[in-house]
Coordinates of C-alpha atoms (C1' of nucleotides) in Angstrom, one line a residue:
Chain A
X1 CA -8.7 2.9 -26.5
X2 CA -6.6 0.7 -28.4
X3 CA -7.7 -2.8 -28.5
X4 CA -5.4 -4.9 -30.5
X5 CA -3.5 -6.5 -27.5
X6 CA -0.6 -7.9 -30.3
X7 CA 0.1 -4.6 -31.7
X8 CA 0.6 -3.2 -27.6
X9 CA 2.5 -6.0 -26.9
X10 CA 5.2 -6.1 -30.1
X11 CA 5.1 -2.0 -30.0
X12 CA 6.8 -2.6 -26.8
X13 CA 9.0 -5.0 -27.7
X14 CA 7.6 -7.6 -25.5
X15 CA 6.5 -11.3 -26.8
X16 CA 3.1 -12.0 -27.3
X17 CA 2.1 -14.9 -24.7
X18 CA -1.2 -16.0 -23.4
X19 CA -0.2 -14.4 -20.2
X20 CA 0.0 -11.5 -21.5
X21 CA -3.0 -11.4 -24.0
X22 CA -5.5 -12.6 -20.8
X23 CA -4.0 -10.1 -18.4
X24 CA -4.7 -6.8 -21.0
X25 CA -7.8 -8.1 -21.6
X26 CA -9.4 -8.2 -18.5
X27 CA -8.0 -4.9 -17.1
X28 CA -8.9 -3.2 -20.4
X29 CA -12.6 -4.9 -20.0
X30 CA -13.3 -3.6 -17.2
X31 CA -13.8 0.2 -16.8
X32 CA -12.3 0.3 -13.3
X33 CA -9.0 -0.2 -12.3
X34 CA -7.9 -3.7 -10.9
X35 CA -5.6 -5.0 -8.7
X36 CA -3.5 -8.2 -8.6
X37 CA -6.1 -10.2 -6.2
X38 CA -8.9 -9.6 -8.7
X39 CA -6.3 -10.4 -11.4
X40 CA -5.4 -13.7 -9.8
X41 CA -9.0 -14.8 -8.9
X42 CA -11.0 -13.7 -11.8
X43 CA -8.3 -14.5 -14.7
X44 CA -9.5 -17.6 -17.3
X45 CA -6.1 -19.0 -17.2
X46 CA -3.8 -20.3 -14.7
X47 CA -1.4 -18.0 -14.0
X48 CA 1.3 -18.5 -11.4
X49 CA 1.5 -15.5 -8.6
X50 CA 4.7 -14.7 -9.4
X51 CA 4.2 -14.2 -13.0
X52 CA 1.2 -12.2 -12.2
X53 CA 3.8 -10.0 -10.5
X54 CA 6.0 -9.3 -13.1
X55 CA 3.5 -9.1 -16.1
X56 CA 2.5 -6.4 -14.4
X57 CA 5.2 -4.5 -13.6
X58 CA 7.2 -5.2 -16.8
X59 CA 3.2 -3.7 -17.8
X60 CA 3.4 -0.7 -15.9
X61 CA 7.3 0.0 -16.8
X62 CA 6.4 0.0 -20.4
X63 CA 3.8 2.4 -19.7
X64 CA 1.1 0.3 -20.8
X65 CA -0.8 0.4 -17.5
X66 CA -0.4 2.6 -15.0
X67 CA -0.2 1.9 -11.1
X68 CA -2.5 3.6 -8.9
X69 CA -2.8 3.0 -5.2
X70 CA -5.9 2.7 -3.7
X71 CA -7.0 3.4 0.0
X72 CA -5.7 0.0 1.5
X73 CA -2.7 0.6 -0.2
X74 CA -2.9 -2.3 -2.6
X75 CA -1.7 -1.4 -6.4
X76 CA -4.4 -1.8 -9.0
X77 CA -3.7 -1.4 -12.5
X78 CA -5.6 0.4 -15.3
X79 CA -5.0 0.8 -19.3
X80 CA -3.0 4.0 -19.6
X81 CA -4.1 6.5 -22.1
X82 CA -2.4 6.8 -25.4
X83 CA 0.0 9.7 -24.4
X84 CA 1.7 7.2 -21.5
X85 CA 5.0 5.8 -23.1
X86 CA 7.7 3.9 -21.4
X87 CA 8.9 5.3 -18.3
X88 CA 6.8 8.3 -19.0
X89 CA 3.1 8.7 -17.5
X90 CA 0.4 10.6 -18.0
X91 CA 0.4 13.6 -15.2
X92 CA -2.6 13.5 -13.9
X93 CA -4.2 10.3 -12.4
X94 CA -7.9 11.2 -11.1
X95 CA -10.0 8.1 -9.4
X96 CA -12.6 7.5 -7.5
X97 CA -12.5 4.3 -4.8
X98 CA -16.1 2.9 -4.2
X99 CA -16.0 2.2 -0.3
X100 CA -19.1 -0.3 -0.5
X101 CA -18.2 -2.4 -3.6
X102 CA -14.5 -1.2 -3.5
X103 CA -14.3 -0.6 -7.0
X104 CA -11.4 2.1 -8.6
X105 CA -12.8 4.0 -11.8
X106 CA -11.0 6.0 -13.5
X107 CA -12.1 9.6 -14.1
X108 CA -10.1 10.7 -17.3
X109 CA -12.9 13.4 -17.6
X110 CA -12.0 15.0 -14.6
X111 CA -9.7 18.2 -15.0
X112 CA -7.7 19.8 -12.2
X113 CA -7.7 23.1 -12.2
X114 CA -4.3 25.3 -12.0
X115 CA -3.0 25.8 -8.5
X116 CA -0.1 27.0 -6.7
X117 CA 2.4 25.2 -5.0
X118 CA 4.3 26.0 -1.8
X119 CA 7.4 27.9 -2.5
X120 CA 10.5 25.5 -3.6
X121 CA 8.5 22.5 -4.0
X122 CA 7.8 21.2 -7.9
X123 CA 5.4 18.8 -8.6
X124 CA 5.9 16.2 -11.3
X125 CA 2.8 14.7 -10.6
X126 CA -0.7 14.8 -9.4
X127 CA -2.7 11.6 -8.1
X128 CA -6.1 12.3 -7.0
X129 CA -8.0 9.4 -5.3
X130 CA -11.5 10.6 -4.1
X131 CA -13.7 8.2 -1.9
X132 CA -17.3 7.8 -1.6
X133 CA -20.4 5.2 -3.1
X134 CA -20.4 4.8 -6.8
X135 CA -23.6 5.4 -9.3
X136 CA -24.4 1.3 -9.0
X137 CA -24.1 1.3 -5.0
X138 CA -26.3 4.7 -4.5
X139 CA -28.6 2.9 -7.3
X140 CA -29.2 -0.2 -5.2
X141 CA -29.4 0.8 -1.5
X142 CA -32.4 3.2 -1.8
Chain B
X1 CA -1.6 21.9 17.3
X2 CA -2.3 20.3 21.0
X3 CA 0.8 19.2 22.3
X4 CA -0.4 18.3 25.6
X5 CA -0.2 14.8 24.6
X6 CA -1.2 13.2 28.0
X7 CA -4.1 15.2 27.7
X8 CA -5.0 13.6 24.4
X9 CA -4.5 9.9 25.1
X10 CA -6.9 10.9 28.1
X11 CA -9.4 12.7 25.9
X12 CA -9.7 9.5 24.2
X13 CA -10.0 7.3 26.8
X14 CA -6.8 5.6 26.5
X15 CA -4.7 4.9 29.2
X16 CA -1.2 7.2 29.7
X17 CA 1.9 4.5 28.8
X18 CA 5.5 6.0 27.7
X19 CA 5.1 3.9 24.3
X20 CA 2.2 6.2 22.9
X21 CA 4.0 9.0 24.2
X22 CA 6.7 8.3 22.7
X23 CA 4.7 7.6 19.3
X24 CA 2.8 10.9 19.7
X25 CA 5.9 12.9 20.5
X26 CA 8.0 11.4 17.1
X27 CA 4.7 11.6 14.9
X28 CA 3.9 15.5 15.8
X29 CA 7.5 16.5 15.4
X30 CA 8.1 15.8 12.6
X31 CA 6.5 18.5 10.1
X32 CA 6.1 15.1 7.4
X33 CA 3.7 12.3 7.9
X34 CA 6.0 9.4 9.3
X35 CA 6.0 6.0 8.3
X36 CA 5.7 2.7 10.7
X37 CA 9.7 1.5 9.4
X38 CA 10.9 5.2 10.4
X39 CA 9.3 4.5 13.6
X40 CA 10.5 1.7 14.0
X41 CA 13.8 3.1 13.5
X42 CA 13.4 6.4 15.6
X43 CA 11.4 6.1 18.1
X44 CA 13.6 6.8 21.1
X45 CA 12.6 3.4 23.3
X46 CA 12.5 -0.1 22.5
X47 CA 9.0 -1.1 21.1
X48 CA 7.6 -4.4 19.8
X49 CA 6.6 -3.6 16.3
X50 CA 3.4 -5.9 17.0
X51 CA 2.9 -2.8 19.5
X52 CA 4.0 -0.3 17.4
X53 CA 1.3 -1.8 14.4
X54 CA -1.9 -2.1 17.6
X55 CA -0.8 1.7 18.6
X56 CA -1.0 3.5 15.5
X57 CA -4.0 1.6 14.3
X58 CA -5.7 2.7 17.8
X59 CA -4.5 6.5 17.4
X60 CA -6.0 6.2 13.8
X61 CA -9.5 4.6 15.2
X62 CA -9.5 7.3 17.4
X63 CA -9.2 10.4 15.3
X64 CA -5.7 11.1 16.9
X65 CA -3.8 10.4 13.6
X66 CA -4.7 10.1 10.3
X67 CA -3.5 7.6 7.8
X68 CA -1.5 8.7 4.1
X69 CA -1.0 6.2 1.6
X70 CA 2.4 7.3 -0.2
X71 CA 3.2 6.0 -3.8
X72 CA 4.2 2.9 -3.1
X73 CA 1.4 1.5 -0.6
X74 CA 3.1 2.5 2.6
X75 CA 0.6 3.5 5.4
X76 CA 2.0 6.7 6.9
X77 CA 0.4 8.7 10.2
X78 CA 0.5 12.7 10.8
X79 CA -1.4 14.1 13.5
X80 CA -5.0 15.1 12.9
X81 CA -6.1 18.6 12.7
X82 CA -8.5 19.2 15.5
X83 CA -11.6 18.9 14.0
X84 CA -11.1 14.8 13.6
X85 CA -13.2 13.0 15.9
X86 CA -13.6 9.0 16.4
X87 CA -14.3 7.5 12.9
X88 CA -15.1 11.0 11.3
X89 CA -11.8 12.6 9.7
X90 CA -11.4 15.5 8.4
X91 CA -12.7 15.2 4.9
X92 CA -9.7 16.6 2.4
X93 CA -6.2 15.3 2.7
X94 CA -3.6 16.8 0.4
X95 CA 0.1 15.9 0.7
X96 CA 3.1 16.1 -1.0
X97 CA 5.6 13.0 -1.3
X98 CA 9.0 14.0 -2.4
X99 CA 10.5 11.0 -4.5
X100 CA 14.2 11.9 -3.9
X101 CA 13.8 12.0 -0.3
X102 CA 10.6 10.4 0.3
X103 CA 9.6 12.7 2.9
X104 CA 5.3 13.1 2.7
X105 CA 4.3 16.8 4.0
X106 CA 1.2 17.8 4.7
X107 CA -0.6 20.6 3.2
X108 CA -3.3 21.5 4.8
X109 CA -3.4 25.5 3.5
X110 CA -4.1 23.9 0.5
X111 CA -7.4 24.1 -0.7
X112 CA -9.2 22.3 -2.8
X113 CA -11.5 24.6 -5.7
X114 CA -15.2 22.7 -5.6
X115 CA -15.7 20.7 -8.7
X116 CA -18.7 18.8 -10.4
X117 CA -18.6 14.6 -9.8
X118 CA -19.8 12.6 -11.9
X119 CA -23.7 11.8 -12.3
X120 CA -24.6 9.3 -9.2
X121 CA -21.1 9.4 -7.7
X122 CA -21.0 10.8 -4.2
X123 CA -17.9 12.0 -2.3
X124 CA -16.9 11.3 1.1
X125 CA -13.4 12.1 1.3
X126 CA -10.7 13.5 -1.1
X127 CA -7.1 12.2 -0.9
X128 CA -4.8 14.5 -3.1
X129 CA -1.2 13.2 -3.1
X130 CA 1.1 15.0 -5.5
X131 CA 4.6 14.3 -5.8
X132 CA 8.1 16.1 -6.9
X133 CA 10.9 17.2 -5.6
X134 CA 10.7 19.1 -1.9
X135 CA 12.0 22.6 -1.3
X136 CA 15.0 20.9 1.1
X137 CA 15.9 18.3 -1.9
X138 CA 15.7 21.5 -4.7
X139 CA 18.1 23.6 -3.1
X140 CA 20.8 20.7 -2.3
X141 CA 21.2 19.9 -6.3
X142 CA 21.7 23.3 -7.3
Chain C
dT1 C1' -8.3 -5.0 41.6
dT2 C1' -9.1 -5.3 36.9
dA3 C1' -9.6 -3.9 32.3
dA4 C1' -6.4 -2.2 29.0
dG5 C1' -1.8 -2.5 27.1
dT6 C1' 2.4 -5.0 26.0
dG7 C1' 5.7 -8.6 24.4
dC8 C1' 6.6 -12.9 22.5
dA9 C1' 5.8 -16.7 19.3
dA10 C1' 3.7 -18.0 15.4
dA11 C1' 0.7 -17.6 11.5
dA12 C1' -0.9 -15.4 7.4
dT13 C1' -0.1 -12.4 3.6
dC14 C1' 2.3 -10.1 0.2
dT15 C1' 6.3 -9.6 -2.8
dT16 C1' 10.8 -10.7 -4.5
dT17 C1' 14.7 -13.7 -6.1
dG18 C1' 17.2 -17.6 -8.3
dC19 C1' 17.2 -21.1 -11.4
dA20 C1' 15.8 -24.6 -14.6
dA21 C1' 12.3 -25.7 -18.1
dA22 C1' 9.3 -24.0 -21.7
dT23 C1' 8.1 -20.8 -25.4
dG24 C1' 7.9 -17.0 -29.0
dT25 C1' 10.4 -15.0 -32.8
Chain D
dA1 C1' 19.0 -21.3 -32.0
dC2 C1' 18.5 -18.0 -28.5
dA3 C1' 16.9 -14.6 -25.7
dT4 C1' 12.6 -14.0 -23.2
dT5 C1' 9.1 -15.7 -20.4
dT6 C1' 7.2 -18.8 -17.2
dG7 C1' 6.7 -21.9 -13.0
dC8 C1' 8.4 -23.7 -8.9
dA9 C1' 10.7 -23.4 -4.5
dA10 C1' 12.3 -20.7 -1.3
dA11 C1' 13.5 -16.4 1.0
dG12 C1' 12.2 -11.9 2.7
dA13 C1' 9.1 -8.5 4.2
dT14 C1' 4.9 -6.9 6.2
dT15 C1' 1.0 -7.3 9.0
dT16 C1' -2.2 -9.9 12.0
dT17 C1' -3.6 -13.1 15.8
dG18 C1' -3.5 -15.6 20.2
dC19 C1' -2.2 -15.8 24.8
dA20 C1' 0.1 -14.9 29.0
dC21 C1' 2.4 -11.2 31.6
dT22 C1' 2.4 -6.4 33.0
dT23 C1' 0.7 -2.0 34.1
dA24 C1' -2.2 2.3 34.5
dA25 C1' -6.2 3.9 36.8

DNA sequence: TTAAGTGCAAAATCTTTGCAAATGT
DNA sequence: ACATTTGCAAAGATTTTGCACTTAA
């Protein structure tokens, strides 16, 4: 994982601003992917709603996070791996959706094996959300 | 698929009114999961959207439909395979969402090959949603 | 008859747009 | 200096809530 914000930031030809720097540090701390009312709430530094909005999506277009929907069908945002470039995803987007502490990890380990698909259709790409009680939950409610 | 749709509203103790039939009738012809705009749009009688929101979230409740989140956070309702019951759903949903004409099919031949999760995670439910281009959208840009 | 279902009005969210002020390069 | 980014105000869209009227059983 890359963790020089700057270098994301000018590789994409965007301007580094505190905005920016607080928002890719506290997805890429946390090893689950977050959505813009976790953003919003837990960020150290004020950040208007609206700007939240486009950081994010200027973000995702730029292929430096990548947008996965979660049950409610709210967006939350993770870091994308280093083969995402703009406008150009990774394939394969595996998670799992805690339904007792609601948090989205991302399974990069997880490998889906080769199917078939119905005759005529092509698929460009896969999004796997699995639902269930995390390691921490199934820890604490024995 | 039961088509007897007075039949099901009755099943589930719900009372017989020509808006759910006209919901149910829409929702199972359709061989896509349908979204609350299209049936909005569609549906063949004038309905309050507040009505058309409190009927699909009932049908869902009840087993009757289940709910598809497509790629961009939009809730959309296909009929359930019989074996969904009140509050237990059928555990694997795969569907395909085609991103030229947005249709979301169901695939329910599909089947899922059994994998390993990771240590402490358990699985309730899988939601595979893969997208492309449909067999109907393939053949028109020949 | 009466509990459930519906329609209307209004509120609460969520997300986008336009524009002027501020900021990074 | 200048294009980009940000904040504010406001608009638009989506979804929920409360309450009185209507309807199926």
């Amino acid at each position: 994982m890359e963790q020089n914000f700057q270098n994301i930031l000018q590789q994409n030809q965007l301007k580094v601003t505190a905005t920016r720097l607080s928002v890719l540090e506290l997805i890429a701390s946390r090893n689950a992917a977050t959505s813009q009312p976790y953003l919003e709430k837990n960020i150290n530094k004020e950040i208007d709603r609206v700007t939240l909005y486009r950081t994010l999506r200027t973000f995702e277009e730029k292929g430096i996070l990548h947008k996965v929907i979660d049950l409610n069908g709210t967006a939350n945002y993770a870091m994308c791996s280093d083969n995402c470039t703009a406008g150009h995803h990774h394939d394969e987007h595996f998670h799992f959706n805690c339904t007792q502490c609601h948090q989205l990890y991302c399974m990069n380990d997880f490998h889906f094996p080769p199917f078939q698909m119905p005759a005529g259709f092509k698929s460009q790409s896969i999004n796997l959300l699995i639902s269930g009680t995390c390691a921490q939950c199934n820890k604490m409610d024995n």
